[in-house]
Coordinates of C-alpha atoms in Angstrom, one line a residue:
M26 CA 100.0 29.1 217.8
T27 CA 96.3 29.9 218.1
L28 CA 95.8 27.2 220.8
T29 CA 98.6 28.6 223.0
S30 CA 97.5 29.5 226.5
N31 CA 96.8 33.1 227.3
N32 CA 99.0 32.8 230.4
A33 CA 102.8 33.3 230.2
L34 CA 104.6 30.4 228.6
N35 CA 107.7 28.6 229.9
I36 CA 109.5 27.2 226.8
D37 CA 113.0 25.8 226.8
I38 CA 114.2 24.2 223.6
L39 CA 117.8 23.1 224.2
G40 CA 118.5 26.2 226.3
N41 CA 116.6 28.6 223.9
K42 CA 113.9 30.1 226.1
A43 CA 110.7 31.9 225.2
D44 CA 107.9 33.2 227.4
N45 CA 105.4 34.1 224.7
K46 CA 104.2 32.7 221.4
E47 CA 105.9 35.4 219.4
G48 CA 109.3 34.4 220.8
L49 CA 108.6 30.8 220.1
K50 CA 107.5 31.6 216.5
A51 CA 110.6 33.7 215.9
F52 CA 112.9 30.9 217.2
L53 CA 111.2 28.3 215.0
N54 CA 111.4 30.6 211.9
A55 CA 115.1 31.2 212.5
Q56 CA 115.8 27.5 212.8
K57 CA 113.9 26.4 209.6
E58 CA 116.5 27.9 207.3
S59 CA 119.4 25.9 208.8
Q60 CA 117.8 22.6 209.5
N61 CA 116.4 19.8 207.4
Y62 CA 115.2 16.9 209.4
S63 CA 112.7 14.1 209.7
V64 CA 111.2 12.8 213.0
H65 CA 109.9 9.4 213.9
T66 CA 106.6 8.7 215.7
P67 CA 106.7 9.6 219.4
T68 CA 107.3 6.7 221.8
N69 CA 107.1 6.1 225.5
I70 CA 104.2 8.5 225.9
K71 CA 103.3 9.2 229.5
V72 CA 100.4 11.4 230.8
E73 CA 100.0 12.4 234.4
K74 CA 97.8 14.9 236.2
N75 CA 99.5 17.4 238.4
E76 CA 98.6 20.6 240.2
K77 CA 99.0 22.7 237.0
G78 CA 97.2 20.4 234.6
F79 CA 98.3 17.5 232.6
K80 CA 102.0 16.7 232.1
V81 CA 102.7 14.8 228.8
T82 CA 106.1 13.3 228.2
F83 CA 107.4 11.4 225.2
V84 CA 110.6 10.5 223.3
L85 CA 111.3 11.6 219.8
H86 CA 114.1 10.4 217.5
F87 CA 115.4 12.9 214.8
E88 CA 117.5 12.3 211.7
G89 CA 118.6 15.4 210.0
D90 CA 121.1 17.7 208.4
I91 CA 122.0 20.9 210.2
K92 CA 123.9 23.6 208.3
G93 CA 127.4 23.8 209.7
M94 CA 127.1 20.6 211.7
G95 CA 126.4 17.9 209.1
L96 CA 124.2 14.8 209.5
M97 CA 122.8 14.2 213.0
N98 CA 120.8 11.5 214.7
L99 CA 119.5 12.4 218.1
S100 CA 116.7 11.5 220.5
N101 CA 115.0 13.9 222.9
I102 CA 112.5 13.9 225.7
T103 CA 109.7 16.4 225.1
T104 CA 107.5 17.5 228.0
W105 CA 104.4 19.5 227.7
T106 CA 102.1 20.9 230.4
L107 CA 98.6 21.3 229.2
I108 CA 96.1 23.4 231.1
E109 CA 92.3 23.8 230.8
E110 CA 91.5 27.3 229.7
D111 CA 88.3 28.5 228.1
G112 CA 87.0 24.9 227.8
A113 CA 90.0 23.7 225.9
L114 CA 93.4 22.1 226.7
K115 CA 96.2 24.7 225.9
L116 CA 100.0 24.5 226.1
S117 CA 101.4 26.1 229.2
D118 CA 105.0 24.7 229.5
Y119 CA 107.2 23.1 226.9
T120 CA 110.7 21.5 227.6
L121 CA 112.9 19.6 225.2
A122 CA 116.0 17.8 226.5
I123 CA 118.5 15.8 224.5
L124 CA 119.2 12.3 225.6

């Protein structure tokens, strides 16, 4: 969380939106009690420069057990926008979409 940009965030994790690091942290803490999962190494990594900074896109495959839903296997596309701020790359936008 300490490397998060000082600018407003745009985070959308499966429809759960947050615009600040406190909101993201609260969402992640709420999820950790109901989910037990492992994730494979990212694949199909793509980096491109755009007007905001660097857009990083990759695919992740999860295998897990979610309380009330049972065992799940799913893949998602994760997209980050990294911006240069105070001499470092920091997270600006984060989107996760299920395949």
